[in-house]
PDB file of C-alpha atoms and ligand atoms in Angstrom:
ATOM      1  CA  MET A1249    -112.869  78.323  -6.686  1.00 92.00           C
ATOM      2  CA  LYS A1250    -113.351  76.597 -10.050  1.00 92.00           C
ATOM      3  CA  GLN A1251    -110.444  74.134  -9.766  1.00 96.00           C
ATOM      4  CA  PHE A1252    -107.612  73.313  -7.366  1.00 98.00           C
ATOM      5  CA  LEU A1253    -104.452  72.606  -9.293  1.00 98.00           C
ATOM      6  CA  ASP A1254    -102.166  74.597  -7.008  1.00 98.00           C
ATOM      7  CA  LEU A1255    -102.116  77.119  -4.183  1.00 98.00           C
ATOM      8  CA  GLU A1256    -102.647  79.999  -6.670  1.00 97.00           C
ATOM      9  CA  ASP A1257    -106.247  78.783  -7.040  1.00 98.00           C
ATOM     10  CA  ILE A1258    -106.991  79.793  -3.434  1.00 97.00           C
ATOM     11  CA  PRO A1259    -108.390  83.346  -3.434  1.00 95.00           C
ATOM     12  CA  ASN A1260    -107.431  84.143   0.194  1.00 97.00           C
ATOM     13  CA  ILE A1261    -105.104  81.887   2.182  1.00 97.00           C
ATOM     14  CA  ASN A1262    -105.953  83.206   5.673  1.00 97.00           C
ATOM     15  CA  THR A1263    -109.685  82.908   5.010  1.00 98.00           C
ATOM     16  CA  ILE A1264    -109.407  79.334   3.746  1.00 98.00           C
ATOM     17  CA  ILE A1265    -107.296  78.324   6.788  1.00 98.00           C
ATOM     18  CA  SER A1266    -109.912  79.702   9.182  1.00 98.00           C
ATOM     19  CA  ASP A1267    -112.709  78.124   7.088  1.00 98.00           C
ATOM     20  CA  ALA A1268    -110.959  74.740   7.400  1.00 98.00           C
ATOM     21  CA  ILE A1269    -110.742  75.153  11.180  1.00 98.00           C
ATOM     22  CA  SER A1270    -114.475  75.991  11.282  1.00 98.00           C
ATOM     23  CA  LEU A1271    -115.337  72.893   9.214  1.00 98.00           C
ATOM     24  CA  LYS A1272    -113.333  70.790  11.646  1.00 98.00           C
ATOM     25  CA  LYS A1273    -115.635  71.979  14.432  1.00 98.00           C
ATOM     26  CA  GLU A1274    -118.815  71.365  12.413  1.00 98.00           C
ATOM     27  CA  PRO A1275    -118.004  68.780   9.738  1.00 98.00           C
ATOM     28  CA  PHE A1276    -121.580  68.229   8.514  1.00 98.00           C
ATOM     29  CA  SER A1277    -122.800  71.827   8.331  1.00 97.00           C
ATOM     30  CA  PHE A1278    -122.589  71.864   4.492  1.00 98.00           C
ATOM     31  CA  GLU A1279    -123.830  68.304   3.871  1.00 98.00           C
ATOM     32  CA  TYR A1280    -126.504  69.663   1.516  1.00 98.00           C
ATOM     33  CA  LEU A1281    -123.871  71.065  -0.912  1.00 98.00           C
ATOM     34  CA  GLY A1282    -122.832  67.692  -2.272  1.00 98.00           C
ATOM     35  CA  LYS A1283    -126.274  66.066  -2.485  1.00 98.00           C
ATOM     36  CA  ASN A1284    -126.559  64.164  -5.788  1.00 98.00           C
ATOM     37  CA  LYS A1285    -122.981  65.127  -6.683  1.00 98.00           C
ATOM     38  CA  THR A1286    -120.159  62.641  -7.289  1.00 98.00           C
ATOM     39  CA  ILE A1287    -116.399  62.986  -7.011  1.00 98.00           C
ATOM     40  CA  GLY A1288    -114.045  60.625  -8.860  1.00 98.00           C
ATOM     41  CA  LEU A1289    -110.844  59.980  -6.905  1.00 98.00           C
ATOM     42  CA  LEU A1290    -108.295  58.812  -9.467  1.00 98.00           C
ATOM     43  CA  PHE A1291    -104.906  57.456  -8.390  1.00 98.00           C
ATOM     44  CA  PHE A1292    -101.879  56.645 -10.507  1.00 97.00           C
ATOM     45  CA  ASN A1293     -99.907  56.098  -7.246  1.00 97.00           C
ATOM     46  CA  SER A1294    -100.242  54.703  -3.742  1.00 96.00           C
ATOM     47  CA  SER A1295    -101.907  56.653  -0.968  1.00 97.00           C
ATOM     48  CA  LEU A1296    -103.239  56.226   2.526  1.00 98.00           C
ATOM     49  CA  ARG A1297    -103.975  59.737   3.839  1.00 98.00           C
ATOM     50  CA  THR A1298    -104.985  61.441   0.602  1.00 98.00           C
ATOM     51  CA  ARG A1299    -107.277  58.640  -0.431  1.00 98.00           C
ATOM     52  CA  MET A1300    -109.103  58.304   2.911  1.00 98.00           C
ATOM     53  CA  SER A1301    -109.172  61.962   3.939  1.00 98.00           C
ATOM     54  CA  THR A1302    -110.442  63.212   0.551  1.00 98.00           C
ATOM     55  CA  GLN A1303    -113.123  60.525   0.502  1.00 98.00           C
ATOM     56  CA  LYS A1304    -114.128  61.426   4.058  1.00 98.00           C
ATOM     57  CA  ALA A1305    -114.167  65.126   3.186  1.00 98.00           C
ATOM     58  CA  ALA A1306    -116.435  64.474   0.163  1.00 98.00           C
ATOM     59  CA  GLN A1307    -118.747  62.295   2.241  1.00 98.00           C
ATOM     60  CA  ASN A1308    -118.942  64.973   4.976  1.00 98.00           C
ATOM     61  CA  LEU A1309    -120.222  67.298   2.254  1.00 98.00           C
ATOM     62  CA  GLY A1310    -122.840  64.761   1.189  1.00 98.00           C
ATOM     63  CA  MET A1311    -121.092  63.632  -2.017  1.00 98.00           C
ATOM     64  CA  ASN A1312    -120.919  60.197  -3.564  1.00 98.00           C
ATOM     65  CA  THR A1313    -117.389  58.933  -4.205  1.00 98.00           C
ATOM     66  CA  MET A1314    -115.937  56.731  -6.952  1.00 98.00           C
ATOM     67  CA  ILE A1315    -112.338  55.559  -6.553  1.00 97.00           C
ATOM     68  CA  MET A1316    -110.131  54.230  -9.365  1.00 96.00           C
ATOM     69  CA  ASN A1317    -106.537  53.005  -9.344  1.00 96.00           C
ATOM     70  CA  LEU A1318    -105.565  54.227 -12.818  1.00 94.00           C
ATOM     71  CA  ASN A1319    -102.384  52.150 -13.085  1.00 89.00           C
ATOM     72  CA  ALA A1320    -104.086  48.885 -12.273  1.00 89.00           C
ATOM     73  CA  ASP A1321    -107.763  49.092 -13.177  1.00 86.00           C
ATOM     74  CA  VAL A1322    -108.086  51.042 -16.434  1.00 88.00           C
ATOM     75  CA  TRP A1323    -106.700  50.953 -19.966  1.00 94.00           C
ATOM     76  CA  GLY A1324    -103.193  52.357 -20.390  1.00 95.00           C
ATOM     77  CA  LEU A1325    -103.627  56.080 -21.056  1.00 96.00           C
ATOM     78  CA  GLU A1326    -101.902  57.997 -23.868  1.00 97.00           C
ATOM     79  CA  PHE A1327    -101.002  61.663 -23.229  1.00 96.00           C
ATOM     80  CA  GLU A1328     -99.090  62.552 -26.416  1.00 95.00           C
ATOM     81  CA  ASP A1329    -100.968  64.108 -29.337  1.00 94.00           C
ATOM     82  CA  GLY A1330    -100.687  62.466 -32.745  1.00 96.00           C
ATOM     83  CA  THR A1331     -99.197  59.222 -31.446  1.00 95.00           C
ATOM     84  CA  VAL A1332     -99.715  56.043 -33.421  1.00 97.00           C
ATOM     85  CA  MET A1333    -101.116  54.009 -30.543  1.00 97.00           C
ATOM     86  CA  ASN A1334     -99.847  50.605 -31.583  1.00 96.00           C
ATOM     87  CA  ALA A1335     -97.823  49.942 -28.402  1.00 95.00           C
ATOM     88  CA  GLY A1336     -98.667  49.974 -24.670  1.00 92.00           C
ATOM     89  CA  THR A1337    -101.371  52.625 -24.442  1.00 96.00           C
ATOM     90  CA  ALA A1338    -104.976  51.769 -25.354  1.00 96.00           C
ATOM     91  CA  GLU A1339    -106.983  54.958 -24.673  1.00 97.00           C
ATOM     92  CA  HIS A1340    -106.214  58.645 -25.235  1.00 98.00           C
ATOM     93  CA  ILE A1341    -106.681  61.138 -22.429  1.00 98.00           C
ATOM     94  CA  LYS A1342    -108.976  63.097 -24.784  1.00 98.00           C
ATOM     95  CA  GLU A1343    -111.614  60.374 -24.684  1.00 98.00           C
ATOM     96  CA  ALA A1344    -110.888  59.205 -21.141  1.00 97.00           C
ATOM     97  CA  ALA A1345    -111.196  62.635 -19.449  1.00 98.00           C
ATOM     98  CA  ALA A1346    -114.308  63.490 -21.487  1.00 98.00           C
ATOM     99  CA  VAL A1347    -115.944  60.181 -20.587  1.00 98.00           C
ATOM    100  CA  ILE A1348    -115.067  60.413 -16.858  1.00 98.00           C
ATOM    101  CA  SER A1349    -116.512  63.954 -16.830  1.00 98.00           C
ATOM    102  CA  GLN A1350    -119.934  62.468 -17.707  1.00 98.00           C
ATOM    103  CA  TYR A1351    -119.858  60.211 -14.654  1.00 98.00           C
ATOM    104  CA  VAL A1352    -118.579  62.627 -11.978  1.00 98.00           C
ATOM    105  CA  ASP A1353    -118.941  66.300 -11.036  1.00 98.00           C
ATOM    106  CA  ILE A1354    -115.358  66.739  -9.764  1.00 98.00           C
ATOM    107  CA  ILE A1355    -112.203  64.837 -10.756  1.00 98.00           C
ATOM    108  CA  ALA A1356    -109.491  64.526  -8.080  1.00 98.00           C
ATOM    109  CA  LEU A1357    -106.200  63.176  -9.369  1.00 98.00           C
ATOM    110  CA  ARG A1358    -102.897  61.851  -8.039  1.00 98.00           C
ATOM    111  CA  ALA A1359    -100.064  61.579 -10.577  1.00 98.00           C
ATOM    112  CA  PHE A1360     -96.457  61.527  -9.357  1.00 98.00           C
ATOM    113  CA  PRO A1361     -93.525  62.685 -11.509  1.00 98.00           C
ATOM    114  CA  SER A1362     -91.358  60.358 -13.548  1.00 97.00           C
ATOM    115  CA  LEU A1363     -88.220  61.829 -11.917  1.00 98.00           C
ATOM    116  CA  THR A1364     -86.485  60.955 -15.180  1.00 97.00           C
ATOM    117  CA  ASP A1365     -87.981  63.483 -17.628  1.00 97.00           C
ATOM    118  CA  LYS A1366     -87.545  66.833 -15.911  1.00 98.00           C
ATOM    119  CA  GLU A1367     -89.124  68.888 -18.693  1.00 96.00           C
ATOM    120  CA  LYS A1368     -92.300  66.784 -18.824  1.00 95.00           C
ATOM    121  CA  ASP A1369     -92.548  66.699 -15.042  1.00 98.00           C
ATOM    122  CA  LEU A1370     -92.219  70.490 -14.825  1.00 98.00           C
ATOM    123  CA  GLU A1371     -94.893  70.848 -17.520  1.00 98.00           C
ATOM    124  CA  GLU A1372     -97.298  68.828 -15.327  1.00 98.00           C
ATOM    125  CA  THR A1373     -98.364  66.905 -18.437  1.00 96.00           C
ATOM    126  CA  VAL A1374    -100.722  64.485 -16.712  1.00 97.00           C
ATOM    127  CA  ILE A1375    -102.816  66.777 -14.522  1.00 98.00           C
ATOM    128  CA  LYS A1376    -102.791  69.545 -17.189  1.00 97.00           C
ATOM    129  CA  SER A1377    -104.096  67.030 -19.756  1.00 97.00           C
ATOM    130  CA  PHE A1378    -106.938  66.030 -17.414  1.00 98.00           C
ATOM    131  CA  GLN A1379    -107.724  69.711 -16.905  1.00 97.00           C
ATOM    132  CA  LYS A1380    -107.631  70.351 -20.667  1.00 97.00           C
ATOM    133  CA  TYR A1381    -109.926  67.541 -21.702  1.00 98.00           C
ATOM    134  CA  ALA A1382    -112.240  67.233 -18.660  1.00 98.00           C
ATOM    135  CA  SER A1383    -115.386  69.325 -18.552  1.00 98.00           C
ATOM    136  CA  VAL A1384    -115.566  69.268 -14.730  1.00 98.00           C
ATOM    137  CA  PRO A1385    -113.257  70.844 -12.084  1.00 98.00           C
ATOM    138  CA  VAL A1386    -109.970  69.065 -11.368  1.00 98.00           C
ATOM    139  CA  VAL A1387    -108.440  68.808  -7.883  1.00 98.00           C
ATOM    140  CA  ASN A1388    -104.752  68.077  -7.358  1.00 98.00           C
ATOM    141  CA  MET A1389    -104.191  65.196  -4.871  1.00 98.00           C
ATOM    142  CA  GLU A1390    -100.407  65.436  -5.582  1.00 98.00           C
ATOM    143  CA  SER A1391     -99.022  66.035  -9.022  1.00 98.00           C
ATOM    144  CA  ALA A1392     -95.500  66.010 -10.434  1.00 98.00           C
ATOM    145  CA  THR A1393     -94.478  69.243  -8.726  1.00 98.00           C
ATOM    146  CA  ALA A1394     -97.164  70.131  -6.163  1.00 98.00           C
ATOM    147  CA  HIS A1395     -99.109  68.762  -3.224  1.00 98.00           C
ATOM    148  CA  PRO A1396    -101.301  71.750  -2.339  1.00 98.00           C
ATOM    149  CA  LEU A1397    -103.841  69.822  -0.185  1.00 98.00           C
ATOM    150  CA  GLN A1398    -100.935  68.734   2.003  1.00 98.00           C
ATOM    151  CA  ALA A1399     -99.574  72.288   2.258  1.00 98.00           C
ATOM    152  CA  LEU A1400    -102.992  73.586   3.226  1.00 98.00           C
ATOM    153  CA  ALA A1401    -103.223  70.953   5.973  1.00 98.00           C
ATOM    154  CA  ASP A1402     -99.715  71.974   7.094  1.00 99.00           C
ATOM    155  CA  ALA A1403    -100.737  75.638   7.317  1.00 98.00           C
ATOM    156  CA  VAL A1404    -103.846  74.701   9.317  1.00 98.00           C
ATOM    157  CA  THR A1405    -101.680  72.665  11.708  1.00 98.00           C
ATOM    158  CA  ILE A1406     -99.247  75.540  12.219  1.00 98.00           C
ATOM    159  CA  ALA A1407    -102.170  77.925  12.831  1.00 98.00           C
ATOM    160  CA  GLU A1408    -103.538  75.562  15.496  1.00 98.00           C
ATOM    161  CA  PHE A1409    -100.224  75.033  17.311  1.00 98.00           C
ATOM    162  CA  GLN A1410     -98.444  78.380  16.959  1.00 98.00           C
ATOM    163  CA  GLN A1411     -97.801  80.237  20.188  1.00 98.00           C
ATOM    164  CA  LYS A1412     -96.438  83.410  18.704  1.00 97.00           C
ATOM    165  CA  LYS A1413     -97.617  85.711  15.907  1.00 98.00           C
ATOM    166  CA  LYS A1414     -94.672  84.920  13.640  1.00 98.00           C
ATOM    167  CA  PRO A1415     -93.193  81.494  14.461  1.00 98.00           C
ATOM    168  CA  LYS A1416     -89.902  80.290  13.028  1.00 98.00           C
ATOM    169  CA  VAL A1417     -90.488  77.397  10.616  1.00 99.00           C
ATOM    170  CA  VAL A1418     -87.619  75.264   9.249  1.00 99.00           C
ATOM    171  CA  LEU A1419     -87.898  72.867   6.310  1.00 99.00           C
ATOM    172  CA  SER A1420     -85.112  70.341   6.859  1.00 98.00           C
ATOM    173  CA  TRP A1421     -84.026  67.750   4.274  1.00 98.00           C
ATOM    174  CA  ALA A1422     -83.521  64.181   5.542  1.00 98.00           C
ATOM    175  CA  PRO A1423     -81.947  61.062   4.036  1.00 98.00           C
ATOM    176  CA  HIS A1424     -84.039  58.363   2.382  1.00 98.00           C
ATOM    177  CA  PRO A1425     -83.206  55.147   0.508  1.00 97.00           C
ATOM    178  CA  ARG A1426     -85.484  55.978  -2.460  1.00 97.00           C
ATOM    179  CA  ALA A1427     -85.604  58.941  -4.824  1.00 98.00           C
ATOM    180  CA  LEU A1428     -88.625  60.996  -3.766  1.00 98.00           C
ATOM    181  CA  PRO A1429     -90.488  63.785  -5.615  1.00 98.00           C
ATOM    182  CA  HIS A1430     -90.324  67.523  -4.868  1.00 98.00           C
ATOM    183  CA  ALA A1431     -94.068  68.087  -4.615  1.00 98.00           C
ATOM    184  CA  VAL A1432     -94.341  68.226  -0.815  1.00 98.00           C
ATOM    185  CA  PRO A1433     -91.366  70.526  -0.105  1.00 98.00           C
ATOM    186  CA  ASN A1434     -92.336  72.701  -3.134  1.00 98.00           C
ATOM    187  CA  SER A1435     -95.866  73.255  -1.884  1.00 98.00           C
ATOM    188  CA  PHE A1436     -94.756  73.662   1.738  1.00 99.00           C
ATOM    189  CA  ALA A1437     -92.239  76.342   0.686  1.00 98.00           C
ATOM    190  CA  LYS A1438     -94.897  78.132  -1.372  1.00 98.00           C
ATOM    191  CA  MET A1439     -97.356  78.013   1.511  1.00 98.00           C
ATOM    192  CA  MET A1440     -94.797  79.350   4.021  1.00 98.00           C
ATOM    193  CA  GLN A1441     -94.222  82.315   1.711  1.00 98.00           C
ATOM    194  CA  LEU A1442     -97.952  83.064   1.905  1.00 98.00           C
ATOM    195  CA  ILE A1443     -98.459  83.018   5.673  1.00 98.00           C
ATOM    196  CA  GLU A1444     -96.827  85.053   8.454  1.00 98.00           C
ATOM    197  CA  VAL A1445     -93.842  82.915   9.481  1.00 98.00           C
ATOM    198  CA  ASP A1446     -90.060  83.268   9.619  1.00 98.00           C
ATOM    199  CA  PHE A1447     -89.164  80.529   7.111  1.00 98.00           C
ATOM    200  CA  VAL A1448     -85.779  78.972   6.314  1.00 98.00           C
ATOM    201  CA  ILE A1449     -84.764  75.837   4.394  1.00 98.00           C
ATOM    202  CA  THR A1450     -81.809  73.590   5.262  1.00 98.00           C
ATOM    203  CA  HIS A1451     -80.370  70.810   3.094  1.00 98.00           C
ATOM    204  CA  PRO A1452     -76.993  69.531   1.888  1.00 98.00           C
ATOM    205  CA  GLU A1453     -75.353  71.600  -0.817  1.00 97.00           C
ATOM    206  CA  GLY A1454     -76.603  70.491  -4.231  1.00 97.00           C
ATOM    207  CA  TYR A1455     -80.124  69.725  -2.961  1.00 98.00           C
ATOM    208  CA  GLU A1456     -81.594  73.114  -3.851  1.00 98.00           C
ATOM    209  CA  LEU A1457     -85.265  72.939  -4.806  1.00 98.00           C
ATOM    210  CA  ASN A1458     -86.498  74.687  -7.946  1.00 98.00           C
ATOM    211  CA  PRO A1459     -85.364  78.318  -7.425  1.00 98.00           C
ATOM    212  CA  GLU A1460     -88.579  79.506  -9.106  1.00 98.00           C
ATOM    213  CA  ILE A1461     -90.340  78.092  -6.039  1.00 98.00           C
ATOM    214  CA  THR A1462     -87.917  78.900  -3.200  1.00 98.00           C
ATOM    215  CA  LYS A1463     -87.425  82.451  -4.568  1.00 98.00           C
ATOM    216  CA  ASN A1464     -85.654  84.469  -1.852  1.00 96.00           C
ATOM    217  CA  THR A1465     -86.301  82.049   1.045  1.00 98.00           C
ATOM    218  CA  PRO A1466     -83.051  81.795   3.053  1.00 98.00           C
ATOM    219  CA  ILE A1467     -81.200  78.506   2.469  1.00 98.00           C
ATOM    220  CA  ILE A1468     -78.785  77.535   5.270  1.00 98.00           C
ATOM    221  CA  TYR A1469     -76.535  74.532   4.572  1.00 98.00           C
ATOM    222  CA  ASN A1470     -75.614  74.130   8.243  1.00 98.00           C
ATOM    223  CA  GLN A1471     -78.565  72.235   9.752  1.00 98.00           C
ATOM    224  CA  ASP A1472     -77.742  73.108  13.399  1.00 98.00           C
ATOM    225  CA  GLU A1473     -77.585  76.784  12.539  1.00 98.00           C
ATOM    226  CA  ALA A1474     -80.892  76.644  10.617  1.00 98.00           C
ATOM    227  CA  LEU A1475     -82.656  74.835  13.472  1.00 98.00           C
ATOM    228  CA  LYS A1476     -81.686  77.404  16.109  1.00 98.00           C
ATOM    229  CA  ASP A1477     -84.792  78.762  17.933  1.00 98.00           C
ATOM    230  CA  ALA A1478     -87.169  76.930  15.584  1.00 98.00           C
ATOM    231  CA  ASP A1479     -90.824  76.665  16.603  1.00 98.00           C
ATOM    232  CA  PHE A1480     -91.749  74.150  13.881  1.00 99.00           C
ATOM    233  CA  VAL A1481     -89.420  71.751  12.067  1.00 99.00           C
ATOM    234  CA  TYR A1482     -90.824  70.159   8.917  1.00 99.00           C
ATOM    235  CA  VAL A1483     -88.658  67.234   7.868  1.00 98.00           C
ATOM    236  CA  LYS A1484     -88.818  65.827   4.361  1.00 98.00           C
ATOM    237  CA  ASN A1485     -86.630  63.987   1.914  1.00 98.00           C
ATOM    238  CA  TRP A1486     -86.471  64.955  -1.729  1.00 98.00           C
ATOM    239  CA  SER A1487     -84.222  63.805  -4.540  1.00 98.00           C
ATOM    240  CA  SER A1488     -81.831  66.183  -6.287  1.00 98.00           C
ATOM    241  CA  PHE A1489     -83.523  68.771  -8.507  1.00 98.00           C
ATOM    242  CA  LYS A1490     -80.280  69.844 -10.193  1.00 97.00           C
ATOM    243  CA  ASN A1491     -79.115  66.251 -10.860  1.00 98.00           C
ATOM    244  CA  TYR A1492     -82.732  65.441 -11.555  1.00 98.00           C
ATOM    245  CA  GLY A1493     -84.229  62.537  -9.582  1.00 98.00           C
ATOM    246  CA  GLN A1494     -80.872  61.285  -8.282  1.00 98.00           C
ATOM    247  CA  ILE A1495     -79.839  60.430  -4.708  1.00 98.00           C
ATOM    248  CA  ASP A1496     -76.613  62.381  -4.207  1.00 97.00           C
ATOM    249  CA  CYS A1497     -76.530  62.309  -0.408  1.00 97.00           C
ATOM    250  CA  THR A1498     -77.297  59.568   2.114  1.00 96.00           C
ATOM    251  CA  ASP A1499     -75.646  61.239   5.106  1.00 98.00           C
ATOM    252  CA  GLN A1500     -77.442  59.915   8.215  1.00 97.00           C
ATOM    253  CA  ASN A1501     -76.281  62.980  10.156  1.00 98.00           C
ATOM    254  CA  TRP A1502     -79.240  64.781   8.527  1.00 98.00           C
ATOM    255  CA  MET A1503     -81.765  62.508  10.331  1.00 98.00           C
ATOM    256  CA  MET A1504     -83.862  64.473  12.830  1.00 98.00           C
ATOM    257  CA  THR A1505     -83.184  63.722  16.494  1.00 98.00           C
ATOM    258  CA  LEU A1506     -84.734  65.026  19.709  1.00 98.00           C
ATOM    259  CA  GLU A1507     -81.500  66.856  20.494  1.00 98.00           C
ATOM    260  CA  LYS A1508     -81.559  68.721  17.167  1.00 98.00           C
ATOM    261  CA  LEU A1509     -85.276  69.446  17.451  1.00 98.00           C
ATOM    262  CA  GLY A1510     -84.834  71.461  20.655  1.00 98.00           C
ATOM    263  CA  ASN A1511     -88.229  72.744  21.781  1.00 98.00           C
ATOM    264  CA  ALA A1512     -89.742  72.770  18.297  1.00 98.00           C
ATOM    265  CA  LYS A1513     -92.785  70.875  17.126  1.00 98.00           C
ATOM    266  CA  PHE A1514     -91.978  68.093  14.632  1.00 99.00           C
ATOM    267  CA  MET A1515     -93.934  67.930  11.361  1.00 99.00           C
ATOM    268  CA  HIS A1516     -93.863  65.446   8.490  1.00 98.00           C
ATOM    269  CA  CYS A1517     -96.467  64.725   5.788  1.00 98.00           C
ATOM    270  CA  LEU A1518     -96.181  60.921   6.312  1.00 98.00           C
ATOM    271  CA  PRO A1519     -95.526  58.164   5.453  1.00 98.00           C
ATOM    272  CA  VAL A1520     -92.195  58.393   7.287  1.00 98.00           C
ATOM    273  CA  ARG A1521     -89.362  55.870   7.647  1.00 98.00           C
ATOM    274  CA  ARG A1522     -88.482  55.626  11.336  1.00 98.00           C
ATOM    275  CA  ASN A1523     -84.788  55.849  12.246  1.00 98.00           C
ATOM    276  CA  VAL A1524     -83.899  56.873   8.684  1.00 98.00           C
ATOM    277  CA  VAL A1525     -85.695  60.241   8.339  1.00 98.00           C
ATOM    278  CA  VAL A1526     -86.384  60.767  12.060  1.00 98.00           C
ATOM    279  CA  THR A1527     -85.714  58.832  15.263  1.00 98.00           C
ATOM    280  CA  ASP A1528     -88.331  56.836  17.158  1.00 98.00           C
ATOM    281  CA  GLU A1529     -87.672  59.164  20.073  1.00 98.00           C
ATOM    282  CA  VAL A1530     -88.937  62.184  18.154  1.00 98.00           C
ATOM    283  CA  LEU A1531     -91.999  60.449  16.699  1.00 98.00           C
ATOM    284  CA  ASN A1532     -92.913  58.996  20.092  1.00 98.00           C
ATOM    285  CA  SER A1533     -92.539  62.349  21.856  1.00 98.00           C
ATOM    286  CA  SER A1534     -95.229  64.927  22.589  1.00 98.00           C
ATOM    287  CA  GLN A1535     -93.343  67.308  20.252  1.00 98.00           C
ATOM    288  CA  SER A1536     -94.444  65.290  17.247  1.00 98.00           C
ATOM    289  CA  ILE A1537     -97.681  66.633  15.720  1.00 98.00           C
ATOM    290  CA  VAL A1538     -97.725  64.362  12.673  1.00 98.00           C
ATOM    291  CA  ILE A1539    -101.006  62.666  13.656  1.00 98.00           C
ATOM    292  CA  GLU A1540    -102.772  65.997  14.100  1.00 98.00           C
ATOM    293  CA  GLN A1541    -101.257  67.126  10.800  1.00 98.00           C
ATOM    294  CA  ALA A1542    -102.633  64.048   9.019  1.00 98.00           C
ATOM    295  CA  ASN A1543    -106.055  64.678  10.576  1.00 98.00           C
ATOM    296  CA  ASN A1544    -106.022  68.136   9.004  1.00 98.00           C
ATOM    297  CA  ARG A1545    -105.848  66.547   5.559  1.00 98.00           C
ATOM    298  CA  THR A1546    -109.607  65.973   5.882  1.00 98.00           C
ATOM    299  CA  TRP A1547    -110.352  69.613   6.617  1.00 98.00           C
ATOM    300  CA  SER A1548    -108.038  70.956   3.925  1.00 98.00           C
ATOM    301  CA  ALA A1549    -109.728  68.691   1.366  1.00 98.00           C
ATOM    302  CA  GLN A1550    -113.194  69.547   2.696  1.00 98.00           C
ATOM    303  CA  VAL A1551    -112.704  73.300   2.526  1.00 98.00           C
ATOM    304  CA  VAL A1552    -111.440  73.031  -1.051  1.00 98.00           C
ATOM    305  CA  LEU A1553    -114.307  70.765  -2.145  1.00 98.00           C
ATOM    306  CA  LYS A1554    -116.793  73.064  -0.411  1.00 98.00           C
ATOM    307  CA  HIS A1555    -115.553  76.072  -2.375  1.00 97.00           C
ATOM    308  CA  ILE A1556    -115.672  74.114  -5.633  1.00 98.00           C
ATOM    309  CA  LEU A1557    -119.189  72.796  -4.955  1.00 98.00           C
ATOM    310  CA  GLU A1558    -120.361  76.362  -4.261  1.00 97.00           C
ATOM    311  CA  ASN A1559    -119.179  77.291  -7.756  1.00 95.00           C
ATOM    312  CA  LEU A1560    -120.535  74.356  -9.699  1.00 96.00           C
TER     313      LEU A1560
HETATM  314  N1  LIG B2188     -99.109  62.768   2.888  1.00 69.21           N
HETATM  315  C1  LIG B2188     -99.713  62.040   1.930  1.00 69.21           C
HETATM  316  O1  LIG B2188    -100.048  62.552   0.881  1.00 69.21           O
HETATM  317  O2  LIG B2188     -99.948  60.749   2.295  1.00 69.21           O
HETATM  318  P1  LIG B2188    -100.420  59.606   1.270  1.00 69.21           P
HETATM  319  O3  LIG B2188     -99.324  59.476   0.234  1.00 69.21           O
HETATM  320  O4  LIG B2188    -100.552  58.372   2.120  1.00 69.21           O
HETATM  321  O5  LIG B2188    -101.694  60.005   0.652  1.00 69.21           O
END
């Protein structure tokens, strides 16, 4: 693996899932790989899990880590070519990415979408610019449209908890007071298409994700019907894709409850708003596997970094 911008960069999904589970059992077995290597963890946006788990993963592999909050700590970055930079931005990505590449061996980047400029968000301008002008591999720690490290952790979690060969997995939309990106549900949907599960999506009408991502995944607008006989229920809010970045539905009836969950395991990428997205009762129950899911963020990051280090 020479970069990790999206799930397409993974050569074999089933192999990487089992490699992640092996690393979880022996976290320090490849400590030599990262000796004298440095990863730069660059964040335009807040993070708890991604920041700590990716740092831990890098350290388990023997790497040094440098962390930067790009919005707060560095010069305002310009991404447009040919701009007269006489306003808010002070440094062009061409220089910034080239300079950072001299200090680190891998760049890991978090850059959320604007949710106002659909075209630019879909083009993945920020992470693609880093990739274009950096001379080291780039790892996606959640971009405008994708959160592949999360999806890999989700697949590892399903592999660990599944009790049948082909479990039923439901991605269920939930209400939220803020407009949230599509990266997590996009990557989860893509991942579910790659592993052996019976996958359906449920959301209010008008909340369809990008059809280029959902492809022929069944979409069921009736949540109760979609949840029937589910083994795993992945709950997530996203803002409208059609009416880009808008909140068109706040219906609390979409909140996940223990009654709706049935016997399924409850999954969520976190952070989660209690009693808005899901009830306390669900999160406090033994059916919730969100803590185990968050733990798997370390092993998904570690397996990706291991493959990249092996190709440096
Ligand atoms: N799930 C996830 O990416 O969490 P953070 O935003 O806290 O990193």
